[in-house]
JSON list of C-alpha atoms in Angstrom, two decimals:
[
{"chain": "A", "resi": 1, "resn": "MET", "atom": "CA", "xyz": [-19.04, 6.36, -19.48]},
{"chain": "A", "resi": 2, "resn": "THR", "atom": "CA", "xyz": [-16.94, 3.59, -21.01]},
{"chain": "A", "resi": 3, "resn": "MET", "atom": "CA", "xyz": [-15.71, 2.19, -17.70]},
{"chain": "A", "resi": 4, "resn": "PHE", "atom": "CA", "xyz": [-19.33, 1.34, -16.87]},
{"chain": "A", "resi": 5, "resn": "THR", "atom": "CA", "xyz": [-19.42, -1.11, -19.78]},
{"chain": "A", "resi": 6, "resn": "LYS", "atom": "CA", "xyz": [-16.97, -3.34, -17.88]},
{"chain": "A", "resi": 7, "resn": "GLU", "atom": "CA", "xyz": [-18.02, -5.53, -14.98]},
{"chain": "A", "resi": 8, "resn": "ILE", "atom": "CA", "xyz": [-16.59, -6.29, -11.56]},
{"chain": "A", "resi": 9, "resn": "ASN", "atom": "CA", "xyz": [-16.70, -10.02, -10.79]},
{"chain": "A", "resi": 10, "resn": "LYS", "atom": "CA", "xyz": [-17.60, -10.60, -7.14]},
{"chain": "A", "resi": 11, "resn": "ASP", "atom": "CA", "xyz": [-17.26, -14.36, -7.48]},
{"chain": "A", "resi": 12, "resn": "VAL", "atom": "CA", "xyz": [-13.49, -14.46, -7.96]},
{"chain": "A", "resi": 13, "resn": "PRO", "atom": "CA", "xyz": [-10.83, -14.06, -5.20]},
{"chain": "A", "resi": 14, "resn": "ILE", "atom": "CA", "xyz": [-9.51, -10.79, -6.64]},
{"chain": "A", "resi": 15, "resn": "PRO", "atom": "CA", "xyz": [-10.08, -7.72, -4.41]},
{"chain": "A", "resi": 16, "resn": "LEU", "atom": "CA", "xyz": [-12.91, -5.51, -5.67]},
{"chain": "A", "resi": 17, "resn": "TYR", "atom": "CA", "xyz": [-10.81, -2.35, -5.41]},
{"chain": "A", "resi": 18, "resn": "TYR", "atom": "CA", "xyz": [-8.10, -3.98, -7.53]},
{"chain": "A", "resi": 19, "resn": "GLN", "atom": "CA", "xyz": [-10.62, -4.87, -10.23]},
{"chain": "A", "resi": 20, "resn": "LEU", "atom": "CA", "xyz": [-11.98, -1.32, -10.23]},
{"chain": "A", "resi": 21, "resn": "LYS", "atom": "CA", "xyz": [-8.48, 0.11, -10.33]},
{"chain": "A", "resi": 22, "resn": "ASN", "atom": "CA", "xyz": [-7.61, -1.98, -13.38]},
{"chain": "A", "resi": 23, "resn": "ILE", "atom": "CA", "xyz": [-10.82, -0.96, -15.17]},
{"chain": "A", "resi": 24, "resn": "ILE", "atom": "CA", "xyz": [-9.97, 2.73, -14.79]},
{"chain": "A", "resi": 25, "resn": "LYS", "atom": "CA", "xyz": [-6.25, 2.23, -15.47]},
{"chain": "A", "resi": 26, "resn": "THR", "atom": "CA", "xyz": [-6.93, 0.25, -18.67]},
{"chain": "A", "resi": 27, "resn": "ASP", "atom": "CA", "xyz": [-9.23, 2.99, -19.99]},
{"chain": "A", "resi": 28, "resn": "ILE", "atom": "CA", "xyz": [-6.50, 5.57, -19.32]},
{"chain": "A", "resi": 29, "resn": "GLU", "atom": "CA", "xyz": [-3.71, 3.54, -20.93]},
{"chain": "A", "resi": 30, "resn": "ASN", "atom": "CA", "xyz": [-5.70, 2.71, -24.08]},
{"chain": "A", "resi": 31, "resn": "GLY", "atom": "CA", "xyz": [-6.83, 6.32, -24.50]},
{"chain": "A", "resi": 32, "resn": "THR", "atom": "CA", "xyz": [-10.51, 5.77, -23.76]},
{"chain": "A", "resi": 33, "resn": "LEU", "atom": "CA", "xyz": [-10.12, 8.15, -20.83]},
{"chain": "A", "resi": 34, "resn": "LYS", "atom": "CA", "xyz": [-8.03, 11.08, -22.01]},
{"chain": "A", "resi": 35, "resn": "THR", "atom": "CA", "xyz": [-5.99, 13.71, -20.21]},
{"chain": "A", "resi": 36, "resn": "GLY", "atom": "CA", "xyz": [-8.29, 16.18, -18.52]},
{"chain": "A", "resi": 37, "resn": "ASP", "atom": "CA", "xyz": [-11.31, 13.87, -18.50]},
{"chain": "A", "resi": 38, "resn": "THR", "atom": "CA", "xyz": [-13.24, 13.67, -15.25]},
{"chain": "A", "resi": 39, "resn": "ILE", "atom": "CA", "xyz": [-13.97, 10.20, -13.97]},
{"chain": "A", "resi": 40, "resn": "PRO", "atom": "CA", "xyz": [-17.40, 9.45, -12.43]},
{"chain": "A", "resi": 41, "resn": "THR", "atom": "CA", "xyz": [-18.01, 10.53, -8.83]},
{"chain": "A", "resi": 42, "resn": "GLU", "atom": "CA", "xyz": [-17.61, 8.15, -5.91]},
{"chain": "A", "resi": 43, "resn": "MET", "atom": "CA", "xyz": [-21.39, 7.93, -5.58]},
{"chain": "A", "resi": 44, "resn": "GLU", "atom": "CA", "xyz": [-21.83, 7.11, -9.27]},
{"chain": "A", "resi": 45, "resn": "ILE", "atom": "CA", "xyz": [-19.22, 4.36, -9.12]},
{"chain": "A", "resi": 46, "resn": "MET", "atom": "CA", "xyz": [-20.64, 2.97, -5.85]},
{"chain": "A", "resi": 47, "resn": "SER", "atom": "CA", "xyz": [-24.16, 2.91, -7.29]},
{"chain": "A", "resi": 48, "resn": "HIS", "atom": "CA", "xyz": [-23.21, 1.32, -10.61]},
{"chain": "A", "resi": 49, "resn": "TYR", "atom": "CA", "xyz": [-21.04, -1.48, -9.20]},
{"chain": "A", "resi": 50, "resn": "ASN", "atom": "CA", "xyz": [-22.83, -1.83, -5.85]},
{"chain": "A", "resi": 51, "resn": "ILE", "atom": "CA", "xyz": [-19.58, -1.52, -3.91]},
{"chain": "A", "resi": 52, "resn": "SER", "atom": "CA", "xyz": [-18.59, 0.44, -0.80]},
{"chain": "A", "resi": 53, "resn": "ARG", "atom": "CA", "xyz": [-17.19, 3.95, -0.66]},
{"chain": "A", "resi": 54, "resn": "PHE", "atom": "CA", "xyz": [-13.98, 2.58, 0.86]},
{"chain": "A", "resi": 55, "resn": "THR", "atom": "CA", "xyz": [-13.50, 0.21, -2.07]},
{"chain": "A", "resi": 56, "resn": "VAL", "atom": "CA", "xyz": [-13.85, 3.11, -4.50]},
{"chain": "A", "resi": 57, "resn": "ARG", "atom": "CA", "xyz": [-11.52, 5.35, -2.49]},
{"chain": "A", "resi": 58, "resn": "GLN", "atom": "CA", "xyz": [-8.86, 2.66, -2.26]},
{"chain": "A", "resi": 59, "resn": "ALA", "atom": "CA", "xyz": [-8.82, 2.20, -6.05]},
{"chain": "A", "resi": 60, "resn": "ILE", "atom": "CA", "xyz": [-8.74, 5.94, -6.72]},
{"chain": "A", "resi": 61, "resn": "SER", "atom": "CA", "xyz": [-6.10, 6.62, -4.05]},
{"chain": "A", "resi": 62, "resn": "GLU", "atom": "CA", "xyz": [-3.73, 4.10, -5.60]},
{"chain": "A", "resi": 63, "resn": "LEU", "atom": "CA", "xyz": [-4.22, 5.62, -9.07]},
{"chain": "A", "resi": 64, "resn": "VAL", "atom": "CA", "xyz": [-3.55, 9.08, -7.62]},
{"chain": "A", "resi": 65, "resn": "ASN", "atom": "CA", "xyz": [-0.38, 7.76, -5.93]},
{"chain": "A", "resi": 66, "resn": "GLU", "atom": "CA", "xyz": [0.72, 6.20, -9.22]},
{"chain": "A", "resi": 67, "resn": "GLY", "atom": "CA", "xyz": [0.15, 9.43, -11.14]},
{"chain": "A", "resi": 68, "resn": "TYR", "atom": "CA", "xyz": [-2.81, 8.38, -13.29]},
{"chain": "A", "resi": 69, "resn": "LEU", "atom": "CA", "xyz": [-5.37, 10.60, -11.56]},
{"chain": "A", "resi": 70, "resn": "LEU", "atom": "CA", "xyz": [-5.42, 13.98, -9.87]},
{"chain": "A", "resi": 71, "resn": "ARG", "atom": "CA", "xyz": [-7.93, 15.10, -7.26]},
{"chain": "A", "resi": 72, "resn": "LYS", "atom": "CA", "xyz": [-9.11, 18.71, -7.29]},
{"chain": "A", "resi": 73, "resn": "THR", "atom": "CA", "xyz": [-11.09, 19.90, -4.29]},
{"chain": "A", "resi": 74, "resn": "SER", "atom": "CA", "xyz": [-14.75, 20.61, -5.14]},
{"chain": "A", "resi": 75, "resn": "LYS", "atom": "CA", "xyz": [-14.06, 19.90, -8.84]},
{"chain": "A", "resi": 76, "resn": "GLY", "atom": "CA", "xyz": [-13.64, 16.14, -9.06]},
{"chain": "A", "resi": 77, "resn": "THR", "atom": "CA", "xyz": [-10.97, 13.63, -10.04]},
{"chain": "A", "resi": 78, "resn": "PHE", "atom": "CA", "xyz": [-9.22, 14.06, -13.39]},
{"chain": "A", "resi": 79, "resn": "VAL", "atom": "CA", "xyz": [-6.97, 12.03, -15.66]},
{"chain": "A", "resi": 80, "resn": "THR", "atom": "CA", "xyz": [-3.51, 13.64, -15.51]},
{"chain": "A", "resi": 81, "resn": "GLU", "atom": "CA", "xyz": [-1.23, 14.59, -18.38]},
{"chain": "A", "resi": 82, "resn": "PRO", "atom": "CA", "xyz": [1.40, 11.92, -19.08]},
{"chain": "A", "resi": 83, "resn": "ASN", "atom": "CA", "xyz": [4.29, 14.34, -18.63]},
{"chain": "A", "resi": 84, "resn": "LYS", "atom": "CA", "xyz": [3.00, 15.32, -15.21]},
{"chain": "A", "resi": 85, "resn": "LYS", "atom": "CA", "xyz": [2.73, 11.83, -13.82]},
{"chain": "A", "resi": 86, "resn": "THR", "atom": "CA", "xyz": [4.75, 11.52, -10.66]},
{"chain": "A", "resi": 87, "resn": "SER", "atom": "CA", "xyz": [7.52, 8.99, -10.18]},
{"chain": "A", "resi": 88, "resn": "PHE", "atom": "CA", "xyz": [6.39, 5.93, -8.30]},
{"chain": "A", "resi": 89, "resn": "ILE", "atom": "CA", "xyz": [7.58, 2.55, -7.26]},
{"chain": "A", "resi": 90, "resn": "LYS", "atom": "CA", "xyz": [5.08, -0.25, -7.61]},
{"chain": "A", "resi": 91, "resn": "SER", "atom": "CA", "xyz": [4.91, -1.06, -3.92]},
{"chain": "A", "resi": 92, "resn": "PHE", "atom": "CA", "xyz": [1.20, -0.29, -3.63]},
{"chain": "A", "resi": 93, "resn": "GLU", "atom": "CA", "xyz": [-0.28, -3.61, -4.68]},
{"chain": "A", "resi": 94, "resn": "PRO", "atom": "CA", "xyz": [-0.85, -6.14, -1.90]},
{"chain": "A", "resi": 95, "resn": "PHE", "atom": "CA", "xyz": [2.14, -8.48, -1.48]},
{"chain": "A", "resi": 96, "resn": "HIS", "atom": "CA", "xyz": [0.06, -11.62, -2.09]},
{"chain": "A", "resi": 97, "resn": "GLN", "atom": "CA", "xyz": [-1.23, -10.19, -5.38]},
{"chain": "A", "resi": 98, "resn": "GLN", "atom": "CA", "xyz": [2.28, -9.34, -6.60]},
{"chain": "A", "resi": 99, "resn": "ILE", "atom": "CA", "xyz": [3.73, -12.75, -5.77]},
{"chain": "A", "resi": 100, "resn": "GLN", "atom": "CA", "xyz": [0.81, -14.61, -7.35]},
{"chain": "A", "resi": 101, "resn": "GLU", "atom": "CA", "xyz": [1.30, -12.62, -10.56]},
{"chain": "A", "resi": 102, "resn": "LEU", "atom": "CA", "xyz": [4.84, -14.03, -10.65]},
{"chain": "A", "resi": 103, "resn": "GLY", "atom": "CA", "xyz": [3.44, -17.56, -10.52]},
{"chain": "A", "resi": 104, "resn": "LYS", "atom": "CA", "xyz": [4.67, -18.18, -6.98]},
{"chain": "A", "resi": 105, "resn": "THR", "atom": "CA", "xyz": [2.90, -18.94, -3.72]},
{"chain": "A", "resi": 106, "resn": "PRO", "atom": "CA", "xyz": [2.95, -16.09, -1.15]},
{"chain": "A", "resi": 107, "resn": "HIS", "atom": "CA", "xyz": [3.24, -16.69, 2.57]},
{"chain": "A", "resi": 108, "resn": "THR", "atom": "CA", "xyz": [3.56, -14.33, 5.55]},
{"chain": "A", "resi": 109, "resn": "GLU", "atom": "CA", "xyz": [5.10, -15.19, 8.91]},
{"chain": "A", "resi": 110, "resn": "LEU", "atom": "CA", "xyz": [4.15, -12.98, 11.87]},
{"chain": "A", "resi": 111, "resn": "LEU", "atom": "CA", "xyz": [7.28, -12.54, 14.00]},
{"chain": "A", "resi": 112, "resn": "ASP", "atom": "CA", "xyz": [5.98, -10.00, 16.50]},
{"chain": "A", "resi": 113, "resn": "MET", "atom": "CA", "xyz": [2.85, -8.03, 17.34]},
{"chain": "A", "resi": 114, "resn": "SER", "atom": "CA", "xyz": [2.98, -6.13, 20.60]},
{"chain": "A", "resi": 115, "resn": "VAL", "atom": "CA", "xyz": [2.12, -2.85, 22.33]},
{"chain": "A", "resi": 116, "resn": "MET", "atom": "CA", "xyz": [5.16, -0.87, 23.41]},
{"chain": "A", "resi": 117, "resn": "THR", "atom": "CA", "xyz": [6.46, 2.51, 24.51]},
{"chain": "A", "resi": 118, "resn": "PRO", "atom": "CA", "xyz": [8.19, 4.06, 21.46]},
{"chain": "A", "resi": 119, "resn": "ASP", "atom": "CA", "xyz": [11.65, 5.52, 21.54]},
{"chain": "A", "resi": 120, "resn": "ASP", "atom": "CA", "xyz": [12.10, 9.23, 20.82]},
{"chain": "A", "resi": 121, "resn": "ARG", "atom": "CA", "xyz": [12.65, 8.70, 17.09]},
{"chain": "A", "resi": 122, "resn": "ILE", "atom": "CA", "xyz": [9.47, 6.69, 16.54]},
{"chain": "A", "resi": 123, "resn": "ARG", "atom": "CA", "xyz": [7.49, 9.06, 18.78]},
{"chain": "A", "resi": 124, "resn": "GLU", "atom": "CA", "xyz": [8.64, 12.02, 16.69]},
{"chain": "A", "resi": 125, "resn": "LEU", "atom": "CA", "xyz": [7.95, 10.28, 13.36]},
{"chain": "A", "resi": 126, "resn": "LEU", "atom": "CA", "xyz": [4.39, 9.44, 14.42]},
{"chain": "A", "resi": 127, "resn": "ARG", "atom": "CA", "xyz": [3.87, 12.82, 16.15]},
{"chain": "A", "resi": 128, "resn": "LEU", "atom": "CA", "xyz": [2.89, 11.17, 19.41]},
{"chain": "A", "resi": 129, "resn": "GLY", "atom": "CA", "xyz": [2.62, 12.50, 22.93]},
{"chain": "A", "resi": 130, "resn": "THR", "atom": "CA", "xyz": [4.93, 11.52, 25.78]},
{"chain": "A", "resi": 131, "resn": "ASN", "atom": "CA", "xyz": [2.65, 8.81, 27.17]},
{"chain": "A", "resi": 132, "resn": "ASP", "atom": "CA", "xyz": [1.32, 7.46, 23.87]},
{"chain": "A", "resi": 133, "resn": "LYS", "atom": "CA", "xyz": [1.86, 3.80, 22.99]},
{"chain": "A", "resi": 134, "resn": "VAL", "atom": "CA", "xyz": [2.52, 2.18, 19.61]},
{"chain": "A", "resi": 135, "resn": "ILE", "atom": "CA", "xyz": [1.77, -1.21, 18.12]},
{"chain": "A", "resi": 136, "resn": "SER", "atom": "CA", "xyz": [4.85, -2.96, 16.75]},
{"chain": "A", "resi": 137, "resn": "LEU", "atom": "CA", "xyz": [4.15, -5.34, 13.87]},
{"chain": "A", "resi": 138, "resn": "PHE", "atom": "CA", "xyz": [7.04, -7.34, 12.40]},
{"chain": "A", "resi": 139, "resn": "ARG", "atom": "CA", "xyz": [6.58, -9.78, 9.53]},
{"chain": "A", "resi": 140, "resn": "ARG", "atom": "CA", "xyz": [8.65, -11.93, 7.19]},
{"chain": "A", "resi": 141, "resn": "ARG", "atom": "CA", "xyz": [7.28, -12.69, 3.73]},
{"chain": "A", "resi": 142, "resn": "PHE", "atom": "CA", "xyz": [8.02, -15.52, 1.36]},
{"chain": "A", "resi": 143, "resn": "ALA", "atom": "CA", "xyz": [7.70, -16.38, -2.32]},
{"chain": "A", "resi": 144, "resn": "ASP", "atom": "CA", "xyz": [7.23, -20.15, -2.29]},
{"chain": "A", "resi": 145, "resn": "ALA", "atom": "CA", "xyz": [9.62, -21.21, 0.50]},
{"chain": "A", "resi": 146, "resn": "THR", "atom": "CA", "xyz": [12.13, -18.38, -0.01]},
{"chain": "A", "resi": 147, "resn": "PRO", "atom": "CA", "xyz": [12.09, -15.35, 2.31]},
{"chain": "A", "resi": 148, "resn": "VAL", "atom": "CA", "xyz": [12.17, -12.13, 0.28]},
{"chain": "A", "resi": 149, "resn": "VAL", "atom": "CA", "xyz": [11.38, -9.25, 2.65]},
{"chain": "A", "resi": 150, "resn": "THR", "atom": "CA", "xyz": [10.97, -8.27, 6.29]},
{"chain": "A", "resi": 151, "resn": "ILE", "atom": "CA", "xyz": [8.59, -5.45, 7.22]},
{"chain": "A", "resi": 152, "resn": "GLN", "atom": "CA", "xyz": [8.48, -3.54, 10.51]},
{"chain": "A", "resi": 153, "resn": "ASN", "atom": "CA", "xyz": [5.44, -1.32, 11.14]},
{"chain": "A", "resi": 154, "resn": "TYR", "atom": "CA", "xyz": [4.82, 1.12, 13.98]},
{"chain": "A", "resi": 155, "resn": "LEU", "atom": "CA", "xyz": [1.20, 2.19, 14.43]},
{"chain": "A", "resi": 156, "resn": "PRO", "atom": "CA", "xyz": [-0.28, 4.70, 16.90]},
{"chain": "A", "resi": 157, "resn": "TYR", "atom": "CA", "xyz": [-2.15, 2.59, 19.45]},
{"chain": "A", "resi": 158, "resn": "ASN", "atom": "CA", "xyz": [-4.97, 5.10, 20.04]},
{"chain": "A", "resi": 159, "resn": "LEU", "atom": "CA", "xyz": [-5.95, 4.94, 16.33]},
{"chain": "A", "resi": 160, "resn": "CYS", "atom": "CA", "xyz": [-5.01, 1.38, 15.47]},
{"chain": "A", "resi": 161, "resn": "HIS", "atom": "CA", "xyz": [-5.77, -0.78, 18.52]},
{"chain": "A", "resi": 162, "resn": "PHE", "atom": "CA", "xyz": [-8.29, -2.71, 16.38]},
{"chain": "A", "resi": 163, "resn": "VAL", "atom": "CA", "xyz": [-5.43, -4.39, 14.47]},
{"chain": "A", "resi": 164, "resn": "LEU", "atom": "CA", "xyz": [-4.58, -6.48, 17.53]},
{"chain": "A", "resi": 165, "resn": "SER", "atom": "CA", "xyz": [-7.59, -8.70, 16.88]},
{"chain": "A", "resi": 166, "resn": "HIS", "atom": "CA", "xyz": [-6.43, -9.72, 13.39]},
{"chain": "A", "resi": 167, "resn": "ASP", "atom": "CA", "xyz": [-4.12, -12.48, 12.17]},
{"chain": "A", "resi": 168, "resn": "PHE", "atom": "CA", "xyz": [-1.58, -10.90, 9.84]},
{"chain": "A", "resi": 169, "resn": "LYS", "atom": "CA", "xyz": [-0.50, -14.21, 8.43]},
{"chain": "A", "resi": 170, "resn": "ASP", "atom": "CA", "xyz": [-3.59, -13.90, 6.25]},
{"chain": "A", "resi": 171, "resn": "VAL", "atom": "CA", "xyz": [-4.85, -10.31, 6.61]},
{"chain": "A", "resi": 172, "resn": "SER", "atom": "CA", "xyz": [-3.43, -7.37, 4.63]},
{"chain": "A", "resi": 173, "resn": "LEU", "atom": "CA", "xyz": [-2.67, -4.41, 6.92]},
{"chain": "A", "resi": 174, "resn": "TYR", "atom": "CA", "xyz": [-3.16, -2.04, 3.98]},
{"chain": "A", "resi": 175, "resn": "ASN", "atom": "CA", "xyz": [-6.57, -3.46, 3.13]},
{"chain": "A", "resi": 176, "resn": "LEU", "atom": "CA", "xyz": [-7.57, -3.30, 6.78]},
{"chain": "A", "resi": 177, "resn": "PHE", "atom": "CA", "xyz": [-6.63, 0.38, 6.95]},
{"chain": "A", "resi": 178, "resn": "MET", "atom": "CA", "xyz": [-8.55, 1.12, 3.76]},
{"chain": "A", "resi": 179, "resn": "SER", "atom": "CA", "xyz": [-11.70, -0.53, 5.12]},
{"chain": "A", "resi": 180, "resn": "ARG", "atom": "CA", "xyz": [-12.12, 2.04, 7.91]},
{"chain": "A", "resi": 181, "resn": "PRO", "atom": "CA", "xyz": [-12.78, 5.78, 7.45]},
{"chain": "A", "resi": 182, "resn": "GLU", "atom": "CA", "xyz": [-10.55, 6.88, 10.33]},
{"chain": "A", "resi": 183, "resn": "THR", "atom": "CA", "xyz": [-7.50, 5.00, 9.00]},
{"chain": "A", "resi": 184, "resn": "CYS", "atom": "CA", "xyz": [-8.09, 5.20, 5.23]},
{"chain": "A", "resi": 185, "resn": "ILE", "atom": "CA", "xyz": [-4.67, 5.97, 3.71]},
{"chain": "A", "resi": 186, "resn": "ASP", "atom": "CA", "xyz": [-4.60, 8.98, 1.40]},
{"chain": "A", "resi": 187, "resn": "ASN", "atom": "CA", "xyz": [-0.86, 9.29, 0.82]},
{"chain": "A", "resi": 188, "resn": "THR", "atom": "CA", "xyz": [2.34, 7.33, 1.39]},
{"chain": "A", "resi": 189, "resn": "ARG", "atom": "CA", "xyz": [5.77, 8.97, 1.27]},
{"chain": "A", "resi": 190, "resn": "THR", "atom": "CA", "xyz": [8.53, 6.50, 0.46]},
{"chain": "A", "resi": 191, "resn": "ILE", "atom": "CA", "xyz": [12.30, 6.86, 0.72]},
{"chain": "A", "resi": 192, "resn": "VAL", "atom": "CA", "xyz": [14.34, 4.07, -0.93]},
{"chain": "A", "resi": 193, "resn": "SER", "atom": "CA", "xyz": [17.98, 3.39, -0.15]},
{"chain": "A", "resi": 194, "resn": "ALA", "atom": "CA", "xyz": [20.56, 0.77, -1.06]},
{"chain": "A", "resi": 195, "resn": "GLU", "atom": "CA", "xyz": [22.27, -0.82, 1.93]},
{"chain": "A", "resi": 196, "resn": "THR", "atom": "CA", "xyz": [24.16, -3.97, 2.90]},
{"chain": "A", "resi": 197, "resn": "ALA", "atom": "CA", "xyz": [22.62, -6.79, 4.88]},
{"chain": "A", "resi": 198, "resn": "THR", "atom": "CA", "xyz": [22.41, -6.43, 8.64]},
{"chain": "A", "resi": 199, "resn": "PRO", "atom": "CA", "xyz": [22.93, -9.42, 10.95]},
{"chain": "A", "resi": 200, "resn": "GLU", "atom": "CA", "xyz": [19.11, -9.62, 11.19]},
{"chain": "A", "resi": 201, "resn": "ASP", "atom": "CA", "xyz": [18.84, -9.72, 7.38]},
{"chain": "A", "resi": 202, "resn": "VAL", "atom": "CA", "xyz": [21.41, -12.52, 7.25]},
{"chain": "A", "resi": 203, "resn": "LYS", "atom": "CA", "xyz": [19.40, -14.56, 9.73]},
{"chain": "A", "resi": 204, "resn": "LEU", "atom": "CA", "xyz": [15.84, -13.89, 8.56]},
{"chain": "A", "resi": 205, "resn": "LEU", "atom": "CA", "xyz": [16.32, -13.51, 4.79]},
{"chain": "A", "resi": 206, "resn": "GLU", "atom": "CA", "xyz": [19.02, -16.18, 4.43]},
{"chain": "A", "resi": 207, "resn": "VAL", "atom": "CA", "xyz": [21.52, -13.92, 2.67]},
{"chain": "A", "resi": 208, "resn": "LYS", "atom": "CA", "xyz": [25.27, -13.69, 3.04]},
{"chain": "A", "resi": 209, "resn": "PRO", "atom": "CA", "xyz": [26.89, -10.91, 5.13]},
{"chain": "A", "resi": 210, "resn": "GLY", "atom": "CA", "xyz": [27.40, -7.82, 2.98]},
{"chain": "A", "resi": 211, "resn": "SER", "atom": "CA", "xyz": [24.69, -8.80, 0.49]},
{"chain": "A", "resi": 212, "resn": "PRO", "atom": "CA", "xyz": [22.87, -5.89, -1.24]},
{"chain": "A", "resi": 213, "resn": "MET", "atom": "CA", "xyz": [19.52, -4.87, 0.21]},
{"chain": "A", "resi": 214, "resn": "LEU", "atom": "CA", "xyz": [16.80, -2.47, -0.94]},
{"chain": "A", "resi": 215, "resn": "CYS", "atom": "CA", "xyz": [15.40, -0.59, 2.04]},
{"chain": "A", "resi": 216, "resn": "PHE", "atom": "CA", "xyz": [12.07, 1.23, 2.01]},
{"chain": "A", "resi": 217, "resn": "ASN", "atom": "CA", "xyz": [11.00, 3.78, 4.63]},
{"chain": "A", "resi": 218, "resn": "ASN", "atom": "CA", "xyz": [7.30, 4.65, 4.39]},
{"chain": "A", "resi": 219, "resn": "ILE", "atom": "CA", "xyz": [5.14, 7.19, 6.21]},
{"chain": "A", "resi": 220, "resn": "SER", "atom": "CA", "xyz": [1.41, 6.87, 5.50]},
{"chain": "A", "resi": 221, "resn": "THR", "atom": "CA", "xyz": [-1.15, 9.56, 6.26]},
{"chain": "A", "resi": 222, "resn": "THR", "atom": "CA", "xyz": [-4.92, 9.95, 6.14]},
{"chain": "A", "resi": 223, "resn": "SER", "atom": "CA", "xyz": [-6.68, 12.70, 4.19]},
{"chain": "A", "resi": 224, "resn": "ASP", "atom": "CA", "xyz": [-6.43, 15.10, 7.16]},
{"chain": "A", "resi": 225, "resn": "GLY", "atom": "CA", "xyz": [-2.67, 14.55, 7.49]},
{"chain": "A", "resi": 226, "resn": "THR", "atom": "CA", "xyz": [-2.79, 12.16, 10.46]},
{"chain": "A", "resi": 227, "resn": "ILE", "atom": "CA", "xyz": [0.17, 9.77, 10.41]},
{"chain": "A", "resi": 228, "resn": "ILE", "atom": "CA", "xyz": [-1.25, 6.27, 10.62]},
{"chain": "A", "resi": 229, "resn": "ASP", "atom": "CA", "xyz": [1.83, 4.13, 9.96]},
{"chain": "A", "resi": 230, "resn": "TYR", "atom": "CA", "xyz": [5.60, 4.29, 9.88]},
{"chain": "A", "resi": 231, "resn": "ALA", "atom": "CA", "xyz": [7.19, 1.27, 8.26]},
{"chain": "A", "resi": 232, "resn": "TYR", "atom": "CA", "xyz": [10.53, 0.08, 6.99]},
{"chain": "A", "resi": 233, "resn": "ALA", "atom": "CA", "xyz": [11.09, -2.93, 4.78]},
{"chain": "A", "resi": 234, "resn": "HIS", "atom": "CA", "xyz": [14.26, -4.79, 3.83]},
{"chain": "A", "resi": 235, "resn": "TYR", "atom": "CA", "xyz": [14.10, -6.54, 0.44]},
{"chain": "A", "resi": 236, "resn": "ARG", "atom": "CA", "xyz": [16.68, -9.00, -0.81]},
{"chain": "A", "resi": 237, "resn": "GLY", "atom": "CA", "xyz": [18.58, -7.25, -3.57]},
{"chain": "A", "resi": 238, "resn": "ASP", "atom": "CA", "xyz": [19.18, -10.48, -5.47]},
{"chain": "A", "resi": 239, "resn": "MET", "atom": "CA", "xyz": [15.49, -11.35, -5.77]},
{"chain": "A", "resi": 240, "resn": "ASN", "atom": "CA", "xyz": [13.60, -8.07, -6.02]},
{"chain": "A", "resi": 241, "resn": "LYS", "atom": "CA", "xyz": [13.29, -5.33, -8.57]},
{"chain": "A", "resi": 242, "resn": "PHE", "atom": "CA", "xyz": [10.96, -2.34, -8.62]},
{"chain": "A", "resi": 243, "resn": "GLU", "atom": "CA", "xyz": [9.57, -0.58, -11.65]},
{"chain": "A", "resi": 244, "resn": "ILE", "atom": "CA", "xyz": [9.83, 3.22, -11.71]},
{"chain": "A", "resi": 245, "resn": "ASN", "atom": "CA", "xyz": [7.79, 5.21, -14.22]},
{"chain": "A", "resi": 246, "resn": "GLU", "atom": "CA", "xyz": [8.94, 8.75, -14.87]},
{"chain": "A", "resi": 247, "resn": "SER", "atom": "CA", "xyz": [8.27, 11.08, -17.78]},
{"chain": "A", "resi": 248, "resn": "PRO", "atom": "CA", "xyz": [10.46, 14.15, -18.36]},
{"chain": "A", "resi": 249, "resn": "LYS", "atom": "CA", "xyz": [8.73, 17.44, -17.54]}
]
């Protein structure tokens, strides 16, 4: 298998899953892996690169989300046909990775992390019981010294209480989820809308009233359909753009 001729470098500060993802993606884009080809099994990839199952699953899950791969139960994971690739917005890469690729310095400010009783809307979105609690996580993110996005997450406390022991100025919530079998994200559904800046956006993102904003609403689920995260993000419309790949069917 051609992808096994490439190496993962464990001595550089690039996430292992991201390196594996790029190895597979490059082979697909240059035609080495063709439509209908089966990629190696998780065990084969784990054994060859000496990496964890969660690392492999994270790389494959992102390629499935981006339309490069297709999982078939009991049959394996296949390269998809180009005209069947789903639309996607490149919001899957860790924020720090994206900003560094732009030649800027990323920084995250934790504005709130607390346990709370959800309102009816959040309870319904997360499919929680009457007495269930949620963890509220609110962050502001910067490129160099400029704020570019605020992100509010709501997490079911009974599944995600472990996040309270982490410092999200430095830790990626997504990577933390993907490192644990019970919270490993299998799918994220995203709704994008164009809106005008709220008073909170004006204050935290340093934009003028009425400025354009790109708003993302995400619901992330595990492989068994458990909702692990509801999040909404407000991006400055004057500083952000998102690439959408879509091929006509």
